Amino acid sequence: MNNLKHNTSLGIDFGTSNSAVGVAVNGKPFLFDIEDGEKTLPTSLFFDNKSKQALYGRKANNALVNRDEGRYLRALKSVLGTSLMHERRYLMGKSVTFVDVIAQFLTEIKERAENAADRSFDHALSGRPVFFHSDNDKKNAQAHADLEACYLKAGFKSVSFMAEPEAAAIANGGIEVGQKALIVDIGGGTSDFCLFEGTANGINVLANNGTRIGGTDFDKTLSIDHVMPLMGFGSDIKKDMGSGTLTAPNHIFHDLATWEKIPALYSNDSLRFADGLRNKAVNRQLFDRLMDVLELEYGHDIAFAVERAKIKTNEAAEAAIALDFIEPELGVPLNIDKLDTSLSDYASTISAAAAETVKSAELGSANIDKIIFVGGSSLMRIVKSSIAKQFPNTPILHADAFTAIIDGLAIAAESRN
Ligand SMILES: Nc1ncnc2c1ncn2[C@@H]1O[C@H](COP(=O)(O)OP(=O)(O)OP(=O)(O)O)[C@@H](O)[C@H]1O
Ligand SMILES: [Mg+2]
């Protein structure tokens, strides 16, 4: 690492699900070991009530699995640009906002990179989705401002941003002059696209595009479709006045199925609300289960069970969503048909956004020489088949699903100095 220039920026891929940090050495990406020899760190934190310490990444995930006493947080990037970002909450006895929490996560990865490199990094080159929030310019701008504030709070003197799919294009830019390629990056929170062509001096970006759909949305919808009905979602409660029944309000189930909204449900208000539903329930057993899940704080355990079953069903055609931590033998069988039914609207929106990227550069699918898939959710079969329909004659290649973005950011960080 001695040949690292002193003013080098640190490349940072702050992902919804996974983060990574790196620099370039002689034009080649060098990713820092960020957790026990790993190049990526799950973007999760655990605030341990007993030790009053924050844990990060796999250690945070383990604390959740071990049912240590504390607060677990994941998918924080999805909160950027929303009002939740600036609400105060208590973590380990301190009143904080999500700006503080994300800044704390970024401080941790900055320090890990600095320890590994044995030098300090004052400047960051961060990835950002093309759109944090699709179809909402104000929220999108606010999310950018929020993330910038988090970097400055984490101790960086400055931060610049690059569209995540553009970073992946830089890392996969080995195409011939005049050839055109489309990066398709399907991550945890967003889907991002970059159309680029090979030039004599590297690559030329023709269009970027994106939509706010990622693997955490797949988890949410699978949970709503297959798990939340076991907790009372879609079932009937008695009307407050008069006779008859109506469907139970659904917001509590949506929040329970949404990674970043789960922690806010662990409150007396939510318990009171769920108890109120239970008292009016036609099928009380379902709402007993909802109360158990809220009281025992099983929200993230459900989300992980759904995510695991999603990945396994995608690979092996069927798997069960194992919920035996709630009740012995409780589980939901999943198969590829159910998976496709739940996710087909998302896949259509993603493939339409991919086609739109090409159209915005006044090109058609026949002009694209190859499609390069990156991001964990690009491994989902339904995404690939839906995109293949839009680009019937274009070869689809897979680059490194989890490190393509950080490779490109690391390379670009070197030339930003
Ligand atoms: N083998 C797999 N098959 C399908 N999906 C997977 C697989 N492995 C991980 N995923 C999903 O990929 C997502 C994480 O991908 P990735 O690490 O690329 O996202 P990210 O970069 O953190 O998010 P973003 O770029 O959207 O902010 C998760 O939703 C996860 O469930
Ligand atoms: Mg990503």
Short mmCIF file of C-alpha atoms and ligand atoms in Angstrom, two decimals:
data_model
loop_
_atom_site.label_atom_id
_atom_site.label_comp_id
_atom_site.label_asym_id
_atom_site.label_seq_id
_atom_site.Cartn_x
_atom_site.Cartn_y
_atom_site.Cartn_z
CA MET A 1 0.00 0.00 0.00
CA ASN A 2 3.07 2.30 0.08
CA ASN A 3 2.43 3.49 -3.43
CA LEU A 4 -0.96 4.98 -2.46
CA LYS A 5 -0.92 8.67 -3.22
CA HIS A 6 -1.54 10.64 -0.09
CA ASN A 7 -4.48 12.63 -1.38
CA THR A 8 -6.31 9.62 -2.82
CA SER A 9 -10.07 9.58 -2.30
CA LEU A 10 -11.61 6.51 -0.75
CA GLY A 11 -14.10 4.77 -3.04
CA ILE A 12 -17.21 3.76 -1.09
CA ASP A 13 -20.15 1.66 -2.22
CA PHE A 14 -22.72 2.29 0.50
CA GLY A 15 -25.31 -0.31 -0.49
CA THR A 16 -28.78 -1.02 0.84
CA SER A 17 -27.69 -4.56 1.74
CA ASN A 18 -23.88 -4.61 1.37
CA SER A 19 -21.12 -2.02 1.46
CA ALA A 20 -17.49 -2.03 0.33
CA VAL A 21 -14.48 0.29 0.24
CA GLY A 22 -11.47 0.49 -2.03
CA VAL A 23 -8.84 2.50 -3.84
CA ALA A 24 -6.94 1.88 -7.06
CA VAL A 25 -3.31 0.92 -7.24
CA ASN A 26 -1.77 1.56 -10.65
CA GLY A 27 -5.23 1.74 -12.18
CA LYS A 28 -6.39 -1.56 -10.71
CA PRO A 29 -9.01 -1.77 -7.95
CA PHE A 30 -7.76 -2.72 -4.51
CA LEU A 31 -10.60 -3.54 -2.13
CA PHE A 32 -9.90 -3.38 1.58
CA ASP A 33 -10.66 -6.32 3.81
CA ILE A 34 -13.52 -4.77 5.67
CA GLU A 35 -14.57 -7.59 7.99
CA ASP A 36 -12.40 -10.59 8.86
CA GLY A 37 -10.91 -11.00 5.40
CA GLU A 38 -14.14 -10.17 3.53
CA LYS A 39 -14.37 -7.48 0.84
CA THR A 40 -18.00 -6.64 1.56
CA LEU A 41 -19.77 -5.76 4.78
CA PRO A 42 -23.52 -6.23 5.25
CA THR A 43 -25.00 -2.77 5.75
CA SER A 44 -26.42 -3.58 9.17
CA LEU A 45 -25.90 -2.39 12.73
CA PHE A 46 -26.75 -3.79 16.12
CA PHE A 47 -26.88 -1.52 19.16
CA ASP A 48 -26.16 -3.86 22.04
CA ASN A 49 -28.01 -2.80 25.19
CA LYS A 50 -25.76 -4.76 27.53
CA SER A 51 -22.30 -3.86 26.29
CA LYS A 52 -23.45 -0.41 25.05
CA GLN A 53 -21.44 -1.14 21.90
CA ALA A 54 -22.48 -0.93 18.27
CA LEU A 55 -21.79 -4.00 16.12
CA TYR A 56 -21.56 -3.90 12.33
CA GLY A 57 -22.14 -6.24 9.41
CA ARG A 58 -21.97 -9.99 10.05
CA LYS A 59 -21.42 -9.43 13.76
CA ALA A 60 -24.61 -7.36 13.89
CA ASN A 61 -26.46 -10.11 11.99
CA ASN A 62 -25.12 -12.72 14.44
CA ALA A 63 -26.30 -10.67 17.42
CA LEU A 64 -29.80 -10.70 15.92
CA VAL A 65 -29.66 -14.47 15.39
CA ASN A 66 -28.39 -14.98 18.96
CA ARG A 67 -31.26 -12.85 20.25
CA ASP A 68 -28.94 -10.53 22.12
CA GLU A 69 -30.75 -7.64 23.73
CA GLY A 70 -30.56 -4.54 21.56
CA ARG A 71 -31.75 -2.84 18.40
CA TYR A 72 -30.96 -4.20 14.92
CA LEU A 73 -31.05 -1.99 11.81
CA ARG A 74 -30.70 -2.90 8.13
CA ALA A 75 -31.56 -1.29 4.73
CA LEU A 76 -30.93 2.21 6.08
CA LYS A 77 -30.15 3.56 2.62
CA SER A 78 -33.86 3.25 1.82
CA VAL A 79 -34.61 5.82 4.52
CA LEU A 80 -32.57 8.59 2.79
CA GLY A 81 -34.83 11.38 1.57
CA THR A 82 -37.81 10.38 3.76
CA SER A 83 -39.15 12.11 6.89
CA LEU A 84 -38.05 9.08 8.96
CA MET A 85 -34.46 10.20 8.38
CA HIS A 86 -34.68 13.14 10.76
CA GLU A 87 -36.98 11.70 13.43
CA ARG A 88 -35.34 11.25 16.81
CA ARG A 89 -35.24 7.87 18.52
CA TYR A 90 -33.39 6.36 21.45
CA LEU A 91 -30.54 3.94 20.78
CA MET A 92 -28.48 2.72 23.71
CA GLY A 93 -29.94 5.54 25.80
CA LYS A 94 -29.03 8.31 23.35
CA SER A 95 -31.42 10.37 21.25
CA VAL A 96 -30.27 10.05 17.61
CA THR A 97 -31.52 10.38 14.03
CA PHE A 98 -30.81 8.07 11.09
CA VAL A 99 -28.34 10.73 9.88
CA ASP A 100 -26.31 9.95 13.02
CA VAL A 101 -26.70 6.21 12.52
CA ILE A 102 -25.63 6.19 8.84
CA ALA A 103 -22.76 8.57 9.71
CA GLN A 104 -21.70 6.12 12.41
CA PHE A 105 -21.70 3.26 9.88
CA LEU A 106 -19.65 5.36 7.41
CA THR A 107 -17.24 6.36 10.19
CA GLU A 108 -16.71 2.68 10.94
CA ILE A 109 -15.92 1.74 7.34
CA LYS A 110 -13.68 4.82 6.97
CA GLU A 111 -11.71 3.72 10.04
CA ARG A 112 -11.48 0.12 8.87
CA ALA A 113 -10.09 1.29 5.51
CA GLU A 114 -7.68 3.67 7.26
CA ASN A 115 -6.42 0.91 9.53
CA ALA A 116 -5.94 -1.42 6.58
CA ALA A 117 -4.15 1.26 4.53
CA ASP A 118 -2.28 2.76 7.49
CA ARG A 119 -3.17 6.28 6.40
CA SER A 120 -6.14 8.64 6.57
CA PHE A 121 -8.73 9.34 3.89
CA ASP A 122 -10.18 12.85 3.89
CA HIS A 123 -12.18 12.56 0.68
CA ALA A 124 -14.75 10.03 -0.44
CA LEU A 125 -16.02 9.08 -3.87
CA SER A 126 -19.38 7.51 -3.13
CA GLY A 127 -21.73 5.64 -5.39
CA ARG A 128 -25.34 6.72 -5.55
CA PRO A 129 -28.33 5.21 -7.31
CA VAL A 130 -29.43 7.13 -10.40
CA PHE A 131 -32.72 7.73 -8.56
CA PHE A 132 -33.03 7.18 -4.82
CA HIS A 133 -36.75 7.79 -5.34
CA SER A 134 -38.19 7.31 -8.83
CA ASP A 135 -40.68 9.96 -10.01
CA ASN A 136 -40.05 12.31 -7.09
CA ASP A 137 -37.40 14.97 -7.75
CA LYS A 138 -37.76 16.56 -4.34
CA LYS A 139 -37.27 13.34 -2.38
CA ASN A 140 -34.46 12.35 -4.69
CA ALA A 141 -32.62 15.65 -4.07
CA GLN A 142 -33.29 15.34 -0.33
CA ALA A 143 -31.85 11.81 -0.28
CA HIS A 144 -28.69 13.07 -1.99
CA ALA A 145 -28.41 15.93 0.53
CA ASP A 146 -29.01 13.49 3.42
CA LEU A 147 -26.28 11.13 2.23
CA GLU A 148 -23.85 14.01 1.73
CA ALA A 149 -24.58 15.19 5.30
CA CYS A 150 -23.88 11.66 6.57
CA TYR A 151 -20.45 11.58 4.86
CA LEU A 152 -19.48 14.97 6.27
CA LYS A 153 -20.66 13.93 9.73
CA ALA A 154 -18.54 10.77 9.37
CA GLY A 155 -15.44 12.96 9.16
CA PHE A 156 -14.81 13.24 5.43
CA LYS A 157 -13.78 16.78 4.40
CA SER A 158 -15.52 16.32 1.07
CA VAL A 159 -17.53 13.76 -0.83
CA SER A 160 -18.30 13.48 -4.51
CA PHE A 161 -20.76 11.10 -6.10
CA MET A 162 -20.89 8.85 -9.12
CA ALA A 163 -23.93 6.96 -10.44
CA GLU A 164 -23.53 3.34 -9.31
CA PRO A 165 -24.12 1.76 -12.75
CA GLU A 166 -21.57 4.16 -14.25
CA ALA A 167 -19.02 2.83 -11.75
CA ALA A 168 -19.85 -0.71 -12.88
CA ALA A 169 -19.37 0.44 -16.49
CA ILE A 170 -15.88 1.71 -15.63
CA ALA A 171 -15.02 -1.63 -14.03
CA ASN A 172 -16.34 -3.54 -17.06
CA GLY A 173 -15.21 -1.12 -19.73
CA GLY A 174 -13.10 -3.59 -21.69
CA ILE A 175 -15.17 -3.34 -24.86
CA GLU A 176 -14.08 -2.56 -28.38
CA VAL A 177 -14.25 0.94 -29.81
CA GLY A 178 -17.78 1.59 -31.07
CA GLN A 179 -19.31 -1.35 -29.20
CA LYS A 180 -22.21 -0.58 -26.89
CA ALA A 181 -23.02 -2.29 -23.61
CA LEU A 182 -25.73 -1.93 -20.99
CA ILE A 183 -25.00 -2.36 -17.27
CA VAL A 184 -27.97 -3.74 -15.36
CA ASP A 185 -27.38 -3.40 -11.60
CA ILE A 186 -30.17 -4.90 -9.51
CA GLY A 187 -29.27 -4.40 -5.85
CA GLY A 188 -31.09 -4.49 -2.52
CA GLY A 189 -32.86 -1.13 -2.88
CA THR A 190 -32.67 0.04 -6.48
CA SER A 191 -32.22 -1.09 -10.07
CA ASP A 192 -29.77 1.02 -12.06
CA PHE A 193 -28.75 1.07 -15.69
CA CYS A 194 -25.86 2.57 -17.64
CA LEU A 195 -25.55 2.46 -21.41
CA PHE A 196 -22.02 3.09 -22.61
CA GLU A 197 -19.80 2.70 -25.65
CA GLY A 198 -16.15 1.88 -26.07
CA THR A 199 -13.93 4.75 -27.27
CA ALA A 200 -10.22 5.08 -27.97
CA ASN A 201 -9.76 6.59 -24.48
CA GLY A 202 -11.97 4.29 -22.45
CA ILE A 203 -15.74 4.54 -22.22
CA ASN A 204 -18.32 7.13 -23.06
CA VAL A 205 -21.58 7.09 -21.07
CA LEU A 206 -24.62 7.43 -23.32
CA ALA A 207 -27.42 7.18 -20.73
CA ASN A 208 -28.10 6.42 -17.07
CA ASN A 209 -31.46 5.39 -15.68
CA GLY A 210 -32.90 3.74 -12.60
CA THR A 211 -35.96 2.73 -10.63
CA ARG A 212 -36.51 2.25 -6.88
CA ILE A 213 -36.95 -1.51 -6.92
CA GLY A 214 -34.51 -4.03 -5.45
CA GLY A 215 -34.24 -7.29 -3.55
CA THR A 216 -35.63 -5.80 -0.33
CA ASP A 217 -38.84 -5.03 -2.28
CA PHE A 218 -38.90 -8.66 -3.44
CA ASP A 219 -38.63 -9.71 0.22
CA LYS A 220 -41.40 -7.33 1.21
CA THR A 221 -43.84 -8.54 -1.41
CA LEU A 222 -43.09 -12.21 -0.71
CA SER A 223 -43.69 -11.52 2.97
CA ILE A 224 -46.98 -9.72 2.28
CA ASP A 225 -48.18 -12.47 -0.05
CA HIS A 226 -47.06 -15.49 1.96
CA VAL A 227 -46.23 -14.65 5.59
CA MET A 228 -48.34 -11.70 6.70
CA PRO A 229 -51.65 -13.57 6.15
CA LEU A 230 -50.49 -15.83 9.03
CA MET A 231 -50.38 -12.72 11.26
CA GLY A 232 -53.84 -11.43 10.29
CA PHE A 233 -53.14 -9.49 7.08
CA GLY A 234 -56.24 -9.53 4.87
CA SER A 235 -58.41 -11.09 7.58
CA ASP A 236 -61.59 -9.64 9.05
CA ILE A 237 -62.21 -7.65 12.20
CA LYS A 238 -65.58 -6.66 13.68
CA LYS A 239 -66.75 -3.12 12.99
CA ASP A 240 -66.54 -0.65 15.88
CA MET A 241 -70.16 0.33 15.43
CA GLY A 242 -73.03 -1.82 14.26
CA SER A 243 -72.77 -5.35 13.07
CA GLY A 244 -70.63 -6.76 10.32
CA THR A 245 -66.92 -6.98 9.62
CA LEU A 246 -64.25 -5.25 7.58
CA THR A 247 -60.70 -6.09 6.50
CA ALA A 248 -58.05 -5.27 9.10
CA PRO A 249 -56.01 -2.13 8.23
CA ASN A 250 -52.91 -3.15 6.34
CA HIS A 251 -50.25 -0.56 7.24
CA ILE A 252 -48.93 -2.48 10.25
CA PHE A 253 -48.37 -5.55 8.04
CA HIS A 254 -46.66 -3.49 5.35
CA ASP A 255 -44.33 -2.01 7.95
CA LEU A 256 -43.62 -5.45 9.44
CA ALA A 257 -42.68 -6.72 5.96
CA THR A 258 -40.37 -3.74 5.20
CA TRP A 259 -36.77 -4.11 6.38
CA GLU A 260 -36.17 -0.48 7.34
CA LYS A 261 -39.57 0.05 8.96
CA ILE A 262 -39.47 -2.89 11.35
CA PRO A 263 -37.66 -1.16 14.27
CA ALA A 264 -40.29 1.59 14.50
CA LEU A 265 -42.93 -1.10 15.19
CA TYR A 266 -41.31 -2.09 18.45
CA SER A 267 -43.18 0.55 20.44
CA ASN A 268 -46.04 0.68 22.92
CA ASP A 269 -48.16 2.45 20.31
CA SER A 270 -47.86 -0.45 17.86
CA LEU A 271 -48.54 -3.01 20.57
CA ARG A 272 -51.67 -1.14 21.63
CA PHE A 273 -52.80 -0.89 18.01
CA ALA A 274 -52.25 -4.62 17.38
CA ASP A 275 -54.00 -5.49 20.64
CA GLY A 276 -56.97 -3.38 19.54
CA LEU A 277 -57.13 -5.40 16.31
CA ARG A 278 -56.91 -8.65 18.26
CA ASN A 279 -59.87 -7.67 20.41
CA LYS A 280 -61.99 -7.17 17.30
CA ALA A 281 -60.60 -10.09 15.32
CA VAL A 282 -62.82 -12.74 13.82
CA ASN A 283 -59.85 -15.17 13.94
CA ARG A 284 -58.10 -14.23 17.17
CA GLN A 285 -55.32 -16.80 16.74
CA LEU A 286 -53.80 -14.85 13.84
CA PHE A 287 -53.55 -11.68 15.88
CA ASP A 288 -52.17 -13.58 18.89
CA ARG A 289 -49.33 -14.45 16.55
CA LEU A 290 -48.95 -10.80 15.46
CA MET A 291 -48.72 -9.79 19.13
CA ASP A 292 -46.07 -12.47 19.77
CA VAL A 293 -44.02 -11.29 16.79
CA LEU A 294 -44.14 -7.67 17.95
CA GLU A 295 -43.50 -8.43 21.62
CA LEU A 296 -40.65 -10.84 20.91
CA GLU A 297 -39.30 -8.55 18.13
CA TYR A 298 -39.27 -11.19 15.39
CA GLY A 299 -39.67 -8.75 12.47
CA HIS A 300 -36.13 -9.03 11.11
CA ASP A 301 -36.07 -12.78 11.71
CA ILE A 302 -39.11 -13.05 9.43
CA ALA A 303 -37.44 -10.81 6.83
CA PHE A 304 -34.30 -12.97 6.87
CA ALA A 305 -36.38 -16.16 6.61
CA VAL A 306 -38.16 -14.73 3.56
CA GLU A 307 -34.89 -13.56 1.98
CA ARG A 308 -33.31 -17.00 2.47
CA ALA A 309 -36.32 -18.76 0.97
CA LYS A 310 -36.31 -16.32 -1.97
CA ILE A 311 -32.69 -17.12 -2.79
CA LYS A 312 -33.13 -20.87 -2.31
CA THR A 313 -36.31 -21.08 -4.38
CA ASN A 314 -34.61 -19.12 -7.13
CA GLU A 315 -31.76 -21.64 -7.10
CA ALA A 316 -33.56 -24.89 -6.37
CA ALA A 317 -37.14 -24.23 -7.59
CA GLU A 318 -38.64 -24.74 -4.14
CA ALA A 319 -37.97 -24.02 -0.49
CA ALA A 320 -39.89 -23.24 2.66
CA ILE A 321 -40.06 -19.94 4.52
CA ALA A 322 -39.08 -21.36 7.91
CA LEU A 323 -40.96 -19.64 10.73
CA ASP A 324 -40.41 -22.24 13.46
CA PHE A 325 -38.90 -19.57 15.73
CA ILE A 326 -42.46 -18.24 16.06
CA GLU A 327 -44.19 -21.59 16.58
CA PRO A 328 -42.89 -25.13 16.18
CA GLU A 329 -43.27 -26.34 12.58
CA LEU A 330 -44.67 -23.03 11.33
CA GLY A 331 -43.55 -22.44 7.74
CA VAL A 332 -44.76 -21.59 4.25
CA PRO A 333 -43.80 -23.63 1.18
CA LEU A 334 -42.58 -21.54 -1.73
CA ASN A 335 -41.94 -22.62 -5.30
CA ILE A 336 -40.77 -20.94 -8.47
CA ASP A 337 -44.33 -20.34 -9.73
CA LYS A 338 -45.32 -18.54 -6.53
CA LEU A 339 -42.07 -16.61 -6.61
CA ASP A 340 -42.69 -15.50 -10.19
CA THR A 341 -46.30 -14.54 -9.46
CA SER A 342 -45.24 -12.32 -6.55
CA LEU A 343 -42.35 -10.70 -8.43
CA SER A 344 -43.58 -10.44 -12.02
CA ASP A 345 -44.77 -6.80 -11.78
CA TYR A 346 -41.39 -5.78 -10.40
CA ALA A 347 -39.59 -7.68 -13.16
CA SER A 348 -41.72 -5.93 -15.80
CA THR A 349 -40.98 -2.48 -14.35
CA ILE A 350 -37.26 -3.27 -14.19
CA SER A 351 -37.08 -4.53 -17.77
CA ALA A 352 -39.13 -1.56 -19.02
CA ALA A 353 -36.63 0.77 -17.29
CA ALA A 354 -33.76 -1.10 -18.98
CA ALA A 355 -35.42 -0.66 -22.38
CA GLU A 356 -36.11 3.02 -21.61
CA THR A 357 -32.40 3.58 -20.92
CA VAL A 358 -31.60 2.50 -24.48
CA LYS A 359 -34.52 4.41 -25.97
CA SER A 360 -33.43 7.62 -24.20
CA ALA A 361 -30.19 7.43 -26.20
CA GLU A 362 -32.29 7.03 -29.37
CA LEU A 363 -31.13 3.45 -29.81
CA GLY A 364 -32.93 0.11 -29.92
CA SER A 365 -32.17 -3.33 -28.51
CA ALA A 366 -30.48 -4.35 -31.79
CA ASN A 367 -27.81 -1.66 -31.21
CA ILE A 368 -26.65 -3.18 -27.93
CA ASP A 369 -23.73 -5.61 -28.17
CA LYS A 370 -23.94 -6.98 -24.66
CA ILE A 371 -25.75 -6.67 -21.35
CA ILE A 372 -23.72 -6.95 -18.16
CA PHE A 373 -25.57 -8.01 -15.00
CA VAL A 374 -24.30 -6.92 -11.59
CA GLY A 375 -25.87 -6.65 -8.11
CA GLY A 376 -27.15 -9.48 -5.92
CA SER A 377 -30.71 -9.40 -7.27
CA SER A 378 -29.50 -9.75 -10.87
CA LEU A 379 -29.16 -13.43 -9.90
CA MET A 380 -32.97 -13.71 -9.77
CA ARG A 381 -34.13 -15.75 -12.76
CA ILE A 382 -37.30 -13.74 -13.30
CA VAL A 383 -35.28 -10.54 -13.71
CA LYS A 384 -33.02 -12.13 -16.28
CA SER A 385 -35.86 -13.68 -18.31
CA SER A 386 -37.81 -10.43 -18.29
CA ILE A 387 -34.81 -8.44 -19.56
CA ALA A 388 -33.97 -11.13 -22.11
CA LYS A 389 -37.45 -10.60 -23.62
CA GLN A 390 -36.71 -6.90 -24.15
CA PHE A 391 -33.30 -7.67 -25.70
CA PRO A 392 -33.92 -10.97 -27.50
CA ASN A 393 -30.65 -11.06 -29.45
CA THR A 394 -28.24 -9.49 -26.98
CA PRO A 395 -25.87 -11.74 -25.02
CA ILE A 396 -26.19 -11.40 -21.23
CA LEU A 397 -23.03 -11.69 -19.16
CA HIS A 398 -22.61 -11.69 -15.38
CA ALA A 399 -19.88 -9.55 -13.84
CA ASP A 400 -19.01 -9.90 -10.17
CA ALA A 401 -22.42 -9.40 -8.53
CA PHE A 402 -21.15 -7.87 -5.29
CA THR A 403 -17.97 -5.98 -6.19
CA ALA A 404 -18.44 -4.47 -9.68
CA ILE A 405 -19.61 -1.11 -8.30
CA ILE A 406 -16.82 -0.73 -5.77
CA ASP A 407 -14.23 -1.79 -8.38
CA GLY A 408 -15.35 1.09 -10.59
CA LEU A 409 -15.53 3.59 -7.74
CA ALA A 410 -12.02 2.59 -6.64
CA ILE A 411 -10.67 3.13 -10.15
CA ALA A 412 -12.50 6.45 -10.52
CA ALA A 413 -11.40 7.62 -7.05
CA GLU A 414 -7.77 7.54 -8.21
CA SER A 415 -8.36 9.97 -11.05
CA ARG A 416 -10.46 12.33 -8.91
CA ASN A 417 -7.43 13.67 -7.05
N1 LIG B 1 -27.89 -15.69 -4.72
C1 LIG B 1 -28.79 -14.72 -4.74
N2 LIG B 1 -29.89 -14.82 -5.52
C2 LIG B 1 -30.82 -13.84 -5.54
N3 LIG B 1 -30.74 -12.69 -4.83
C3 LIG B 1 -29.67 -12.55 -4.05
C4 LIG B 1 -28.64 -13.53 -3.97
N4 LIG B 1 -27.70 -13.11 -3.08
C5 LIG B 1 -28.14 -11.90 -2.64
N5 LIG B 1 -29.31 -11.57 -3.22
C6 LIG B 1 -30.08 -10.33 -2.98
O1 LIG B 1 -29.32 -9.26 -3.49
C7 LIG B 1 -29.61 -8.07 -2.74
C8 LIG B 1 -28.30 -7.41 -2.34
O2 LIG B 1 -27.58 -7.14 -3.51
P1 LIG B 1 -26.42 -6.04 -3.51
O3 LIG B 1 -25.43 -6.35 -2.45
O4 LIG B 1 -25.96 -5.92 -4.91
O5 LIG B 1 -27.27 -4.77 -3.08
P2 LIG B 1 -26.73 -3.36 -2.59
O6 LIG B 1 -25.61 -2.94 -3.45
O7 LIG B 1 -26.47 -3.42 -1.14
O8 LIG B 1 -28.03 -2.46 -2.83
P3 LIG B 1 -28.25 -1.12 -3.70
O9 LIG B 1 -27.20 -1.07 -4.73
O10 LIG B 1 -29.62 -1.29 -4.27
O11 LIG B 1 -28.18 -0.02 -2.71
C9 LIG B 1 -30.41 -8.52 -1.52
O12 LIG B 1 -31.76 -8.12 -1.70
C10 LIG B 1 -30.28 -10.03 -1.51
O13 LIG B 1 -31.43 -10.69 -1.01
MG MG B 2 -25.40 -1.84 -5.14
#
